[in-house]
Amino acid sequence: MYPIIRNRRLRASAAMRNLVRETILTPHDFLVPLFVTEGKGVREEIPSMPGYYRLSLDQLAAEVNELWNMNLQAVLLFVKVPDNLKDNEGTEALNPDGLMQRAIKEVKNAQPGMLVMTDVALDPFSSYGHDGIVADGKILNDETNEVLAAMSVSHAAAGADVVAPSDMMDGRILSIREALEDEGFIDTAIMSYSAKYASSFYGPFRDALDSAPGFGDKKTYQMDPANRFEAIKETQMDIDEGADIVMVKPGLAYLDIVREIRNEVDVPVAVYQVSGEYAMLKAAAAQGWLDHDAVMLEQLTSIKRAGANIIASYFAKEAVRLLS
Ligand code: PBG
């Protein structure tokens, strides 16, 4: 009780604050999203994500080596698929020589130790921009799961360490796990986007991949931002179906969910600080309204404090540079 206890004693100097700090970011916390595109020598900035680029395959090795030298040891791959290769079933996703499959090999060639995770969802391959096969304006669940399972096997065959289904179909984790086991990929892990909300924070990402839904929205499969109990149910089900790592997405607006899930489950919890969160800070900082670096580290620290064991973030490189 005051004055016997004065909390400010533990804040009195930098050395004391360093000593008692509860949450410390390290490079190993991060998962780095990479956007891959066709072409040669391509390094194009995404307009709504200043400072973030789409890279062609020949640019990947240099990027991956740079990350590795910064102790960033995990990447999450996304591909931008040319329009003429898109269809309703996401057929191109299964092409053994598709952009994703080539990207996986490129990263592994450049840096065999780099952990390669791949986005598993139909939207970048879908002529409708949806995460599932469309029929009569609806997103088919079980038919989509078959494609997701085949896609996961294809990524594993190309060398992916972890497949990361981001679609929110029911039962897809079990479909994927069974397919991987059947094909002998027993060591390929699954990071499930288990509590993924139907969020408006994904806008810049859809610009990056040209993957915005052509009709409607994603509310029949992604979660209602108003729900909390449902996030626990979704996450628990994915763990029961074989998810090795679970995820909450987006980050900052959903840290209550992160803490809830961290308290509830016993597998690693990832948080995806999404494109809109990145864009907001870049925009405010460009106006001179926020201190970019300070706010960035505050946000990332808050995500970890909330319970994230893994943080997927477009700020990973910038943050690690500041930490070292
Ligand atoms: C695709 C996918 C999305 C994101 C990751 N995987 C977009 C969506 O669901 O519409 C969003 C990532 C971001 O905004 O940074 N299924």
Short mmCIF file of C-alpha atoms and ligand atoms in Angstrom, two decimals:
data_model
loop_
_atom_site.label_atom_id
_atom_site.label_comp_id
_atom_site.label_asym_id
_atom_site.label_seq_id
_atom_site.Cartn_x
_atom_site.Cartn_y
_atom_site.Cartn_z
CA MET A 1 0.00 0.00 0.00
CA TYR A 2 1.17 3.55 -0.78
CA PRO A 3 3.59 4.99 0.34
CA ILE A 4 5.22 1.63 1.19
CA ILE A 5 4.71 0.60 -2.41
CA ARG A 6 5.66 3.21 -4.96
CA ASN A 7 5.36 1.73 -8.46
CA ARG A 8 7.49 4.49 -9.94
CA ARG A 9 10.62 3.00 -8.28
CA LEU A 10 10.66 0.37 -11.01
CA ARG A 11 10.42 3.01 -13.73
CA ALA A 12 13.07 5.38 -12.45
CA SER A 13 15.86 4.70 -14.96
CA ALA A 14 16.37 3.05 -18.31
CA ALA A 15 18.45 0.33 -16.66
CA MET A 16 15.68 -0.44 -14.19
CA ARG A 17 13.04 -0.47 -16.94
CA ASN A 18 15.24 -2.77 -18.99
CA LEU A 19 15.58 -5.07 -16.00
CA VAL A 20 11.88 -5.44 -15.27
CA ARG A 21 10.50 -5.38 -18.82
CA GLU A 22 8.05 -8.24 -19.35
CA THR A 23 7.88 -8.42 -23.14
CA ILE A 24 10.90 -8.37 -25.42
CA LEU A 25 10.72 -8.63 -29.22
CA THR A 26 13.32 -10.72 -31.00
CA PRO A 27 13.83 -11.52 -34.70
CA HIS A 28 12.64 -15.06 -34.02
CA ASP A 29 9.16 -13.77 -33.20
CA PHE A 30 8.55 -12.80 -36.79
CA LEU A 31 7.08 -14.37 -39.86
CA VAL A 32 7.74 -12.33 -43.01
CA PRO A 33 5.05 -12.23 -45.72
CA LEU A 34 6.46 -12.17 -49.27
CA PHE A 35 4.47 -11.32 -52.40
CA VAL A 36 5.70 -13.10 -55.51
CA THR A 37 4.82 -12.15 -59.07
CA GLU A 38 5.70 -13.37 -62.59
CA GLY A 39 8.35 -11.61 -64.66
CA LYS A 40 12.03 -10.83 -64.48
CA GLY A 41 13.70 -8.13 -62.44
CA VAL A 42 10.36 -7.08 -60.97
CA ARG A 43 10.36 -5.22 -57.69
CA GLU A 44 7.16 -3.19 -57.72
CA GLU A 45 5.96 -1.20 -54.76
CA ILE A 46 2.36 -1.83 -53.73
CA PRO A 47 0.67 1.58 -53.83
CA SER A 48 -1.43 1.04 -50.69
CA MET A 49 1.54 -0.54 -48.86
CA PRO A 50 4.38 1.98 -49.20
CA GLY A 51 7.78 0.34 -48.75
CA TYR A 52 6.43 -3.15 -49.51
CA TYR A 53 7.04 -4.88 -52.83
CA ARG A 54 5.97 -7.63 -55.17
CA LEU A 55 9.05 -9.56 -56.22
CA SER A 56 9.68 -11.76 -59.24
CA LEU A 57 11.34 -15.12 -58.66
CA ASP A 58 14.81 -13.87 -59.58
CA GLN A 59 14.58 -11.26 -56.79
CA LEU A 60 13.70 -13.78 -54.10
CA ALA A 61 17.16 -15.14 -53.35
CA ALA A 62 18.59 -11.72 -52.45
CA GLU A 63 15.57 -10.91 -50.29
CA VAL A 64 15.67 -14.22 -48.49
CA ASN A 65 19.41 -13.97 -47.87
CA GLU A 66 18.93 -10.49 -46.45
CA LEU A 67 16.22 -11.77 -44.11
CA TRP A 68 18.35 -14.72 -43.05
CA ASN A 69 21.26 -12.44 -42.22
CA MET A 70 18.90 -10.44 -40.01
CA ASN A 71 17.91 -13.62 -38.15
CA LEU A 72 14.49 -13.59 -39.78
CA GLN A 73 14.02 -17.30 -40.38
CA ALA A 74 10.45 -17.78 -41.55
CA VAL A 75 8.62 -16.52 -44.62
CA LEU A 76 4.97 -16.75 -45.64
CA LEU A 77 4.55 -16.88 -49.41
CA PHE A 78 1.73 -15.35 -51.45
CA VAL A 79 1.51 -15.26 -55.23
CA LYS A 80 -0.06 -12.82 -57.66
CA VAL A 81 -1.54 -14.92 -60.41
CA PRO A 82 -2.07 -13.56 -63.95
CA ASP A 83 -5.78 -13.12 -64.78
CA ASN A 84 -5.68 -15.56 -67.68
CA LEU A 85 -4.74 -18.39 -65.30
CA LYS A 86 -7.66 -17.81 -62.93
CA ASP A 87 -10.77 -19.98 -62.94
CA ASN A 88 -13.56 -20.99 -60.56
CA GLU A 89 -11.80 -24.11 -59.29
CA GLY A 90 -8.38 -22.54 -58.78
CA THR A 91 -6.88 -25.11 -61.15
CA GLU A 92 -3.60 -23.22 -61.45
CA ALA A 93 -3.02 -23.66 -57.72
CA LEU A 94 -2.29 -27.34 -58.37
CA ASN A 95 0.17 -26.78 -61.22
CA PRO A 96 3.43 -28.43 -60.09
CA ASP A 97 5.24 -25.74 -62.04
CA GLY A 98 3.00 -22.90 -60.82
CA LEU A 99 4.36 -19.67 -59.39
CA MET A 100 3.94 -20.80 -55.77
CA GLN A 101 5.66 -24.12 -56.37
CA ARG A 102 8.57 -22.40 -58.13
CA ALA A 103 8.78 -19.77 -55.38
CA ILE A 104 9.04 -22.43 -52.68
CA LYS A 105 11.96 -24.05 -54.50
CA GLU A 106 13.63 -20.70 -55.11
CA VAL A 107 13.55 -19.81 -51.42
CA LYS A 108 14.80 -23.23 -50.36
CA ASN A 109 17.59 -23.10 -52.94
CA ALA A 110 18.71 -19.72 -51.73
CA GLN A 111 18.49 -20.57 -48.06
CA PRO A 112 17.78 -24.20 -47.14
CA GLY A 113 17.36 -23.29 -43.48
CA MET A 114 14.61 -20.77 -44.13
CA LEU A 115 11.24 -21.98 -42.88
CA VAL A 116 8.84 -21.76 -45.81
CA MET A 117 5.15 -21.33 -45.12
CA THR A 118 2.61 -21.02 -47.91
CA ASP A 119 -0.80 -19.41 -48.09
CA VAL A 120 -3.40 -22.02 -48.97
CA ALA A 121 -6.58 -20.44 -50.33
CA LEU A 122 -8.28 -20.13 -53.67
CA ASP A 123 -8.71 -16.36 -53.86
CA PRO A 124 -5.51 -15.44 -55.78
CA PHE A 125 -6.37 -18.22 -58.27
CA SER A 126 -10.13 -17.64 -58.40
CA SER A 127 -11.82 -15.80 -61.26
CA TYR A 128 -14.34 -14.67 -58.60
CA GLY A 129 -11.71 -13.60 -56.07
CA HIS A 130 -13.29 -15.88 -53.48
CA ASP A 131 -11.58 -18.37 -51.18
CA GLY A 132 -13.76 -21.20 -52.44
CA ILE A 133 -15.46 -22.65 -55.49
CA VAL A 134 -18.56 -20.63 -56.40
CA ALA A 135 -21.92 -22.08 -57.48
CA ASP A 136 -25.11 -20.03 -57.77
CA GLY A 137 -23.51 -17.16 -55.89
CA LYS A 138 -22.57 -19.43 -52.96
CA ILE A 139 -19.19 -20.61 -51.76
CA LEU A 140 -19.09 -24.41 -51.74
CA ASN A 141 -17.49 -25.86 -48.62
CA ASP A 142 -16.63 -29.53 -49.11
CA GLU A 143 -15.71 -29.22 -52.79
CA THR A 144 -13.33 -26.39 -51.83
CA ASN A 145 -11.74 -28.56 -49.15
CA GLU A 146 -10.70 -31.08 -51.78
CA VAL A 147 -8.83 -28.39 -53.71
CA LEU A 148 -7.24 -27.02 -50.54
CA ALA A 149 -6.02 -30.50 -49.62
CA ALA A 150 -4.55 -31.07 -53.09
CA MET A 151 -2.99 -27.60 -53.00
CA SER A 152 -1.37 -28.36 -49.64
CA VAL A 153 0.07 -31.62 -50.95
CA SER A 154 1.42 -29.76 -53.98
CA HIS A 155 3.11 -27.16 -51.75
CA ALA A 156 4.55 -29.88 -49.52
CA ALA A 157 5.87 -31.71 -52.58
CA ALA A 158 7.57 -28.50 -53.71
CA GLY A 159 9.27 -28.26 -50.33
CA ALA A 160 7.04 -26.16 -48.07
CA ASP A 161 7.58 -26.76 -44.36
CA VAL A 162 4.22 -25.37 -43.26
CA VAL A 163 0.96 -24.91 -45.13
CA ALA A 164 -1.25 -22.08 -43.93
CA PRO A 165 -4.90 -22.35 -44.95
CA SER A 166 -6.45 -18.88 -44.82
CA ASP A 167 -9.87 -19.68 -46.23
CA MET A 168 -12.12 -20.50 -43.21
CA MET A 169 -13.99 -23.42 -44.83
CA ASP A 170 -15.34 -25.89 -42.26
CA GLY A 171 -13.32 -29.07 -41.92
CA ARG A 172 -10.43 -28.02 -44.11
CA ILE A 173 -7.77 -28.75 -41.52
CA LEU A 174 -8.85 -32.39 -41.31
CA SER A 175 -9.02 -32.67 -45.11
CA ILE A 176 -5.53 -31.20 -45.42
CA ARG A 177 -4.04 -33.29 -42.60
CA GLU A 178 -5.45 -36.52 -44.06
CA ALA A 179 -4.20 -35.69 -47.55
CA LEU A 180 -0.71 -34.85 -46.26
CA GLU A 181 -0.55 -38.09 -44.27
CA ASP A 182 -1.82 -40.14 -47.23
CA GLU A 183 0.88 -38.70 -49.46
CA GLY A 184 3.63 -39.26 -46.91
CA PHE A 185 4.13 -35.63 -45.90
CA ILE A 186 3.95 -36.48 -42.24
CA ASP A 187 6.37 -33.72 -41.23
CA THR A 188 4.60 -30.89 -43.04
CA ALA A 189 2.96 -28.72 -40.40
CA ILE A 190 -0.32 -26.82 -40.63
CA MET A 191 -0.67 -23.25 -39.41
CA SER A 192 -4.39 -22.62 -39.46
CA TYR A 193 -5.86 -19.18 -39.84
CA SER A 194 -8.30 -20.42 -37.22
CA ALA A 195 -9.90 -17.17 -36.07
CA LYS A 196 -9.91 -15.10 -39.21
CA TYR A 197 -12.39 -12.26 -39.25
CA ALA A 198 -14.27 -10.78 -42.21
CA SER A 199 -12.23 -7.60 -41.82
CA SER A 200 -11.99 -4.42 -43.83
CA PHE A 201 -8.32 -4.22 -42.87
CA TYR A 202 -7.41 -6.59 -45.76
CA GLY A 203 -7.95 -3.97 -48.48
CA PRO A 204 -4.28 -3.23 -49.32
CA PHE A 205 -3.46 -6.96 -49.45
CA ARG A 206 -6.16 -7.47 -52.07
CA ASP A 207 -4.55 -4.64 -54.08
CA ALA A 208 -1.21 -6.41 -53.76
CA LEU A 209 -2.52 -9.67 -55.18
CA ASP A 210 -5.37 -8.27 -57.28
CA SER A 211 -7.60 -10.69 -55.35
CA ALA A 212 -10.61 -8.64 -54.23
CA PRO A 213 -13.89 -10.58 -54.41
CA GLY A 214 -15.67 -9.94 -57.71
CA PHE A 215 -19.10 -10.11 -56.05
CA GLY A 216 -20.36 -9.93 -52.49
CA ASP A 217 -18.05 -10.24 -49.52
CA LYS A 218 -16.45 -12.99 -47.42
CA LYS A 219 -18.92 -12.89 -44.53
CA THR A 220 -20.33 -16.39 -45.13
CA TYR A 221 -16.94 -17.93 -44.35
CA GLN A 222 -14.78 -15.43 -42.44
CA MET A 223 -15.92 -14.56 -38.92
CA ASP A 224 -18.14 -11.74 -37.72
CA PRO A 225 -15.91 -9.12 -36.00
CA ALA A 226 -18.52 -8.94 -33.24
CA ASN A 227 -17.91 -12.51 -32.05
CA ARG A 228 -15.61 -13.83 -29.35
CA PHE A 229 -16.89 -17.25 -28.24
CA GLU A 230 -16.97 -18.30 -31.87
CA ALA A 231 -13.23 -17.63 -32.15
CA ILE A 232 -12.55 -20.11 -29.37
CA LYS A 233 -14.81 -22.70 -30.96
CA GLU A 234 -13.17 -22.29 -34.39
CA THR A 235 -9.69 -22.50 -32.89
CA GLN A 236 -10.46 -25.54 -30.74
CA MET A 237 -11.96 -27.35 -33.72
CA ASP A 238 -8.92 -26.66 -35.87
CA ILE A 239 -6.64 -28.03 -33.16
CA ASP A 240 -8.81 -31.14 -32.90
CA GLU A 241 -8.55 -31.54 -36.68
CA GLY A 242 -4.75 -31.39 -36.55
CA ALA A 243 -3.61 -27.75 -36.68
CA ASP A 244 -0.08 -27.42 -35.29
CA ILE A 245 -0.24 -23.64 -34.99
CA VAL A 246 -3.35 -21.46 -34.78
CA MET A 247 -3.78 -17.85 -35.76
CA VAL A 248 -5.79 -14.74 -34.98
CA LYS A 249 -6.20 -12.21 -37.76
CA PRO A 250 -6.16 -9.18 -37.94
CA GLY A 251 -3.96 -8.14 -35.04
CA LEU A 252 -4.40 -4.88 -33.23
CA ALA A 253 -8.20 -4.67 -33.24
CA TYR A 254 -8.42 -8.29 -32.04
CA LEU A 255 -5.93 -8.49 -29.17
CA ASP A 256 -8.70 -9.43 -26.75
CA ILE A 257 -9.21 -12.55 -28.88
CA VAL A 258 -5.47 -13.23 -28.89
CA ARG A 259 -5.33 -13.20 -25.10
CA GLU A 260 -8.45 -15.31 -24.82
CA ILE A 261 -7.08 -17.95 -27.17
CA ARG A 262 -3.61 -17.88 -25.62
CA ASN A 263 -5.25 -18.67 -22.26
CA GLU A 264 -7.40 -21.39 -23.77
CA VAL A 265 -5.13 -23.53 -25.97
CA ASP A 266 -1.76 -25.26 -25.69
CA VAL A 267 -0.38 -24.83 -29.22
CA PRO A 268 1.61 -21.84 -30.55
CA VAL A 269 -0.57 -18.83 -31.36
CA ALA A 270 0.27 -16.67 -34.36
CA VAL A 271 -1.09 -13.19 -34.97
CA TYR A 272 -1.25 -11.58 -38.39
CA GLN A 273 -0.75 -7.84 -38.30
CA VAL A 274 -2.47 -7.27 -41.63
CA SER A 275 -2.01 -4.97 -44.59
CA GLY A 276 -4.50 -2.33 -43.41
CA GLU A 277 -2.69 -2.01 -40.10
CA TYR A 278 0.55 -1.47 -41.99
CA ALA A 279 -1.06 1.05 -44.34
CA MET A 280 -2.60 3.09 -41.52
CA LEU A 281 0.72 3.66 -39.79
CA LYS A 282 2.56 4.39 -43.04
CA ALA A 283 -0.09 6.97 -43.97
CA ALA A 284 -0.15 8.69 -40.59
CA ALA A 285 3.65 8.77 -40.43
CA ALA A 286 3.86 10.21 -43.96
CA GLN A 287 1.66 13.09 -42.77
CA GLY A 288 3.97 13.62 -39.83
CA TRP A 289 1.14 12.77 -37.45
CA LEU A 290 2.73 9.74 -35.76
CA ASP A 291 6.29 8.74 -34.91
CA HIS A 292 6.60 5.74 -37.24
CA ASP A 293 9.27 3.72 -35.47
CA ALA A 294 7.97 4.28 -31.97
CA VAL A 295 4.38 3.40 -32.87
CA MET A 296 5.52 0.37 -34.87
CA LEU A 297 7.45 -1.09 -31.93
CA GLU A 298 4.63 -0.24 -29.52
CA GLN A 299 2.14 -2.11 -31.71
CA LEU A 300 4.37 -5.15 -32.17
CA THR A 301 5.17 -5.28 -28.46
CA SER A 302 1.45 -5.09 -27.68
CA ILE A 303 0.74 -8.00 -30.02
CA LYS A 304 3.36 -10.10 -28.25
CA ARG A 305 2.19 -8.98 -24.80
CA ALA A 306 -1.36 -10.02 -25.73
CA GLY A 307 -0.07 -13.56 -26.22
CA ALA A 308 1.30 -13.94 -29.73
CA ASN A 309 4.09 -16.50 -30.06
CA ILE A 310 4.52 -15.72 -33.74
CA ILE A 311 3.88 -12.36 -35.43
CA ALA A 312 3.30 -12.18 -39.17
CA SER A 313 4.13 -8.59 -40.02
CA TYR A 314 5.07 -6.39 -42.95
CA PHE A 315 7.14 -4.41 -40.43
CA ALA A 316 9.41 -7.36 -39.59
CA LYS A 317 12.52 -6.03 -41.34
CA GLU A 318 12.11 -2.47 -40.12
CA ALA A 319 11.47 -3.65 -36.58
CA VAL A 320 14.47 -5.97 -36.48
CA ARG A 321 16.72 -3.22 -37.80
CA LEU A 322 15.65 -1.03 -34.89
CA LEU A 323 16.04 -3.79 -32.33
CA SER A 324 19.62 -4.57 -33.26
C1 PBG B 1 -6.34 -14.84 -48.59
C2 PBG B 1 -5.70 -13.98 -47.57
C3 PBG B 1 -6.04 -12.66 -47.23
C4 PBG B 1 -5.06 -12.22 -46.34
C5 PBG B 1 -4.19 -13.29 -46.13
N1 PBG B 1 -4.61 -14.37 -46.89
C6 PBG B 1 -7.10 -11.77 -47.74
C7 PBG B 1 -8.52 -12.14 -47.56
O1 PBG B 1 -8.85 -13.07 -46.82
O2 PBG B 1 -9.33 -11.50 -48.21
C8 PBG B 1 -4.98 -10.84 -45.76
C9 PBG B 1 -3.61 -10.38 -45.36
C10 PBG B 1 -3.46 -8.91 -45.16
O3 PBG B 1 -4.41 -8.11 -45.25
O4 PBG B 1 -2.32 -8.50 -44.89
N2 PBG B 1 -7.23 -15.79 -48.16
#
